Amino acid sequence: MLISFCGARGGDAPLTWGQRSTRRWIDWLGPHEASLNVPYLLPVPAGSDDDVVREGLRRLVDRHEALRTTYPDGAQRVLRSGSLDVVTRTGDPEAVLAELAAERFRHDDGVPVRCAIVDGTAVALVTSHLSTDWSAMMTLAAEFPALVRGESLPEPTWHPLDQAAAEATPEAVRHNVEALAHWRSILERAPRSLLDFPERTPEPERFVRLGMDSPALAAAAPMLAERWGVSVGSLLATTAGVALATLGGHDTAALRVICGNRREAPLRGMVGKAAQDGLFAVDLAAPTLRGIVHDGHNAAKRAYRYGRYDPYELDALKGAVRHERGASLDLLAFFNDLRMGRSWSVPDADPAKTRFFVDFSTPRARARAFFTLEYAPDTCLLFVLADTAYLSRDTGWALLRAVEALVLRGVADGDVPASHIADTAGLEPVRRPAGWRRAGPDWYDPSAVADVLRIACRAADVTVDADLTAHLASDVDTPEAAHALVMGALAGRTDVLAPRRYILNGRRPASGRDPLDHDGP
């Protein structure tokens, strides 16, 4: 059944920074991918018939411009009026929700909402991620029962059109410059990937989401966070990063953290897309885990502070640093805290009750290791989406166990010496094949570098010195041209770095110094 909506305002504007971030992911995933849709089950207040529920949904769409927005040609267009099909269904609400979420939205001309009333007890609501993030969905869930009951609510004061205007102000431009400087400071020095070791044969469904259900971690994490003066989120994000860096044999843990970006008053209640990635990096130089976690807590605060930026400008920055470093900047390790400020109150729990399970698998994802922290009242739910070309299921579960083990040992002993982290975590660092070398923070395979040079530069004779100087016989005329060809060939590679110097046909550059020479981050 169609319901008609009519809002107070329509209009066009550029995409907000949050929308631009999501648009990039949607475009990368392809025209048929629906994994970024945002599904939610809204309970229907008892005694409400379907017509009353439809009226509540109409009021919800009228109130929030993001729910009646299309996204043509890289812009947002708020519809002043239109219609939404609200169907009635029977059966399992979760199954109906999954069915509605499995179809991609037509962003150019379709409303970004899909919903069904299921047996009069729940509304299966699915929105486009261009229009909502998890915080926005919580706002909708809080308002829906009151709207169904016919209650009056204060009108929203901030919408994506307002946010787009705010992001064009001088204050926002200054913040964007500061945020990009923060990203550059990490991109220049962090490992270009924490998983720079040889690929393995992936599983048929290449990406698998592994879960850990740990009442013990729910009891221990708040206790240790309070004792060490950090947040639970930064404690677990740092510990996950430490586990991943320990596995890969790195001295720095670099993760992308999902930032809700709802600190400022106008954005707190906005139904729209505000979340973006932040960049978190912590050096594992402190003598104990407590010191590393303290450093991680401060690093997390900086990451969240600078988690708002123009992603198109960040793309340009990444391209420049990628060229300077001669590396494909992988940075596909993530941590997302979805507890929404909720905290556990769990008594001491037995680690023997911890349960491990497979949540789902999928053939495509833009991640190598994606940790997600979810809330349940009586347990900690920690997941890792693992790229099985790099992490086996057993290794993925070992990473989850490592987080639990480090936190529990911190509670029991007060701290963990840095020299004991690998043993405490139960992690054995990856053993790379003989011949692999390290340049700054990065590992690479010299033979793979030589192969890339042969193919990209059509070189008949190639050698790569220990200092990443490449000698090649090729028709390529200049080091700059050789570097451009190599950079085009190593996208996504975690086993290859571009040479720091190119000596073509035995001739050094006339200046005596290759203009692409760099000393690493």
PDB file of C-alpha atoms in Angstrom, residues 393-514:
ATOM      1  CA  ARG A 393      39.762 -19.439  10.235  1.00  0.00           C
ATOM      2  CA  ASP A 394      42.044 -20.782  12.971  1.00  0.00           C
ATOM      3  CA  THR A 395      44.171 -17.612  12.773  1.00  0.00           C
ATOM      4  CA  GLY A 396      41.053 -15.425  12.917  1.00  0.00           C
ATOM      5  CA  TRP A 397      39.840 -17.181  16.027  1.00  0.00           C
ATOM      6  CA  ALA A 398      43.365 -16.930  17.489  1.00  0.00           C
ATOM      7  CA  LEU A 399      43.186 -13.134  17.080  1.00  0.00           C
ATOM      8  CA  LEU A 400      39.889 -13.037  18.991  1.00  0.00           C
ATOM      9  CA  ARG A 401      41.298 -15.277  21.713  1.00  0.00           C
ATOM     10  CA  ALA A 402      44.342 -13.027  21.912  1.00  0.00           C
ATOM     11  CA  VAL A 403      42.210  -9.976  22.748  1.00  0.00           C
ATOM     12  CA  GLU A 404      40.454 -11.894  25.516  1.00  0.00           C
ATOM     13  CA  ALA A 405      43.701 -13.373  26.871  1.00  0.00           C
ATOM     14  CA  LEU A 406      45.534 -10.038  27.047  1.00  0.00           C
ATOM     15  CA  VAL A 407      42.684  -8.303  28.875  1.00  0.00           C
ATOM     16  CA  LEU A 408      42.185 -11.173  31.328  1.00  0.00           C
ATOM     17  CA  ARG A 409      45.916 -11.288  32.075  1.00  0.00           C
ATOM     18  CA  GLY A 410      45.929  -7.527  32.602  1.00  0.00           C
ATOM     19  CA  VAL A 411      43.171  -7.915  35.206  1.00  0.00           C
ATOM     20  CA  ALA A 412      44.827 -10.871  36.903  1.00  0.00           C
ATOM     21  CA  ASP A 413      48.423  -9.602  36.997  1.00  0.00           C
ATOM     22  CA  GLY A 414      47.961  -5.842  36.778  1.00  0.00           C
ATOM     23  CA  ASP A 415      49.911  -5.588  33.506  1.00  0.00           C
ATOM     24  CA  VAL A 416      51.652  -7.580  30.789  1.00  0.00           C
ATOM     25  CA  PRO A 417      55.318  -6.941  29.898  1.00  0.00           C
ATOM     26  CA  ALA A 418      55.668  -6.114  26.229  1.00  0.00           C
ATOM     27  CA  SER A 419      58.137  -8.967  25.855  1.00  0.00           C
ATOM     28  CA  HIS A 420      55.409 -11.405  26.995  1.00  0.00           C
ATOM     29  CA  ILE A 421      52.598 -10.148  24.751  1.00  0.00           C
ATOM     30  CA  ALA A 422      52.991 -12.786  22.037  1.00  0.00           C
ATOM     31  CA  ASP A 423      53.116 -15.662  24.547  1.00  0.00           C
ATOM     32  CA  THR A 424      50.227 -14.278  26.595  1.00  0.00           C
ATOM     33  CA  ALA A 425      48.153 -13.750  23.465  1.00  0.00           C
ATOM     34  CA  GLY A 426      48.964 -17.213  22.176  1.00  0.00           C
ATOM     35  CA  LEU A 427      50.159 -15.776  18.875  1.00  0.00           C
ATOM     36  CA  GLU A 428      53.189 -16.896  16.900  1.00  0.00           C
ATOM     37  CA  PRO A 429      54.368 -14.211  14.472  1.00  0.00           C
ATOM     38  CA  VAL A 430      54.136 -15.121  10.816  1.00  0.00           C
ATOM     39  CA  ARG A 431      57.273 -16.703   9.373  1.00  0.00           C
ATOM     40  CA  ARG A 432      57.948 -15.191   5.985  1.00  0.00           C
ATOM     41  CA  PRO A 433      59.829 -17.188   3.368  1.00  0.00           C
ATOM     42  CA  ALA A 434      63.589 -16.870   3.128  1.00  0.00           C
ATOM     43  CA  GLY A 435      64.581 -13.891   1.049  1.00  0.00           C
ATOM     44  CA  TRP A 436      61.863 -11.517   2.200  1.00  0.00           C
ATOM     45  CA  ARG A 437      63.274  -8.173   3.347  1.00  0.00           C
ATOM     46  CA  ARG A 438      62.162  -5.272   5.465  1.00  0.00           C
ATOM     47  CA  ALA A 439      62.318  -1.616   4.394  1.00  0.00           C
ATOM     48  CA  GLY A 440      61.312   0.735   7.189  1.00  0.00           C
ATOM     49  CA  PRO A 441      57.967  -0.564   8.513  1.00  0.00           C
ATOM     50  CA  ASP A 442      57.241  -2.723   5.445  1.00  0.00           C
ATOM     51  CA  TRP A 443      58.045  -6.284   4.421  1.00  0.00           C
ATOM     52  CA  TYR A 444      58.432  -7.227   0.759  1.00  0.00           C
ATOM     53  CA  ASP A 445      59.544 -10.032  -1.536  1.00  0.00           C
ATOM     54  CA  PRO A 446      62.463  -8.917  -3.778  1.00  0.00           C
ATOM     55  CA  SER A 447      61.705 -11.619  -6.340  1.00  0.00           C
ATOM     56  CA  ALA A 448      58.136 -10.330  -6.643  1.00  0.00           C
ATOM     57  CA  VAL A 449      59.465  -6.782  -7.082  1.00  0.00           C
ATOM     58  CA  ALA A 450      61.685  -8.003  -9.912  1.00  0.00           C
ATOM     59  CA  ASP A 451      58.730  -9.780 -11.538  1.00  0.00           C
ATOM     60  CA  VAL A 452      56.644  -6.606 -11.410  1.00  0.00           C
ATOM     61  CA  LEU A 453      59.498  -4.645 -13.012  1.00  0.00           C
ATOM     62  CA  ARG A 454      59.877  -7.193 -15.805  1.00  0.00           C
ATOM     63  CA  ILE A 455      56.182  -7.090 -16.647  1.00  0.00           C
ATOM     64  CA  ALA A 456      55.384  -3.403 -16.029  1.00  0.00           C
ATOM     65  CA  CYS A 457      58.522  -2.017 -17.711  1.00  0.00           C
ATOM     66  CA  ARG A 458      58.955  -4.829 -20.229  1.00  0.00           C
ATOM     67  CA  ALA A 459      62.463  -5.243 -18.904  1.00  0.00           C
ATOM     68  CA  ALA A 460      64.650  -8.085 -20.115  1.00  0.00           C
ATOM     69  CA  ASP A 461      67.220  -7.884 -17.327  1.00  0.00           C
ATOM     70  CA  VAL A 462      66.311  -6.880 -13.758  1.00  0.00           C
ATOM     71  CA  THR A 463      68.095  -6.931 -10.409  1.00  0.00           C
ATOM     72  CA  VAL A 464      66.915  -5.407  -7.137  1.00  0.00           C
ATOM     73  CA  ASP A 465      69.517  -4.477  -4.516  1.00  0.00           C
ATOM     74  CA  ALA A 466      68.983  -4.710  -0.777  1.00  0.00           C
ATOM     75  CA  ASP A 467      68.413  -0.946  -0.620  1.00  0.00           C
ATOM     76  CA  LEU A 468      65.580  -1.259  -3.197  1.00  0.00           C
ATOM     77  CA  THR A 469      67.668   0.090  -6.052  1.00  0.00           C
ATOM     78  CA  ALA A 470      66.468  -1.459  -9.317  1.00  0.00           C
ATOM     79  CA  HIS A 471      68.766  -2.020 -12.277  1.00  0.00           C
ATOM     80  CA  LEU A 472      66.861  -2.767 -15.455  1.00  0.00           C
ATOM     81  CA  ALA A 473      67.364  -2.936 -19.176  1.00  0.00           C
ATOM     82  CA  SER A 474      64.246  -1.446 -20.687  1.00  0.00           C
ATOM     83  CA  ASP A 475      62.930   0.880 -23.357  1.00  0.00           C
ATOM     84  CA  VAL A 476      61.485   3.072 -20.589  1.00  0.00           C
ATOM     85  CA  ASP A 477      63.251   6.420 -20.816  1.00  0.00           C
ATOM     86  CA  THR A 478      63.108   7.921 -17.330  1.00  0.00           C
ATOM     87  CA  PRO A 479      62.872   6.855 -13.682  1.00  0.00           C
ATOM     88  CA  GLU A 480      59.620   8.787 -13.425  1.00  0.00           C
ATOM     89  CA  ALA A 481      58.103   6.753 -16.248  1.00  0.00           C
ATOM     90  CA  ALA A 482      59.346   3.509 -14.707  1.00  0.00           C
ATOM     91  CA  HIS A 483      57.901   4.449 -11.329  1.00  0.00           C
ATOM     92  CA  ALA A 484      54.522   5.298 -12.836  1.00  0.00           C
ATOM     93  CA  LEU A 485      54.389   1.905 -14.564  1.00  0.00           C
ATOM     94  CA  VAL A 486      55.360   0.056 -11.398  1.00  0.00           C
ATOM     95  CA  MET A 487      52.830   1.928  -9.262  1.00  0.00           C
ATOM     96  CA  GLY A 488      50.109   1.007 -11.717  1.00  0.00           C
ATOM     97  CA  ALA A 489      51.037  -2.653 -11.376  1.00  0.00           C
ATOM     98  CA  LEU A 490      51.245  -3.045  -7.600  1.00  0.00           C
ATOM     99  CA  ALA A 491      47.754  -1.897  -6.567  1.00  0.00           C
ATOM    100  CA  GLY A 492      46.509  -4.153  -3.794  1.00  0.00           C
ATOM    101  CA  ARG A 493      49.787  -6.065  -3.510  1.00  0.00           C
ATOM    102  CA  THR A 494      51.036  -6.659   0.031  1.00  0.00           C
ATOM    103  CA  ASP A 495      54.248  -8.406  -1.073  1.00  0.00           C
ATOM    104  CA  VAL A 496      55.737  -5.668  -3.257  1.00  0.00           C
ATOM    105  CA  LEU A 497      57.292  -2.237  -2.809  1.00  0.00           C
ATOM    106  CA  ALA A 498      58.333  -0.002  -5.677  1.00  0.00           C
ATOM    107  CA  PRO A 499      62.082   0.602  -6.005  1.00  0.00           C
ATOM    108  CA  ARG A 500      63.499   3.664  -4.310  1.00  0.00           C
ATOM    109  CA  ARG A 501      65.889   4.210  -7.222  1.00  0.00           C
ATOM    110  CA  TYR A 502      65.749   3.207 -10.847  1.00  0.00           C
ATOM    111  CA  ILE A 503      68.954   2.769 -12.869  1.00  0.00           C
ATOM    112  CA  LEU A 504      67.954   2.326 -16.488  1.00  0.00           C
ATOM    113  CA  ASN A 505      70.329   0.594 -18.895  1.00  0.00           C
ATOM    114  CA  GLY A 506      73.219   1.286 -16.541  1.00  0.00           C
ATOM    115  CA  ARG A 507      72.683   5.065 -16.539  1.00  0.00           C
ATOM    116  CA  ARG A 508      72.018   7.076 -13.410  1.00  0.00           C
ATOM    117  CA  PRO A 509      69.909  10.245 -13.714  1.00  0.00           C
ATOM    118  CA  ALA A 510      71.907  13.231 -14.963  1.00  0.00           C
ATOM    119  CA  SER A 511      71.344  15.039 -11.656  1.00  0.00           C
ATOM    120  CA  GLY A 512      73.092  12.256  -9.787  1.00  0.00           C
ATOM    121  CA  ARG A 513      69.981  11.665  -7.707  1.00  0.00           C
ATOM    122  CA  ASP A 514      66.810   9.970  -8.775  1.00  0.00           C
TER     123      ASP A 514
END
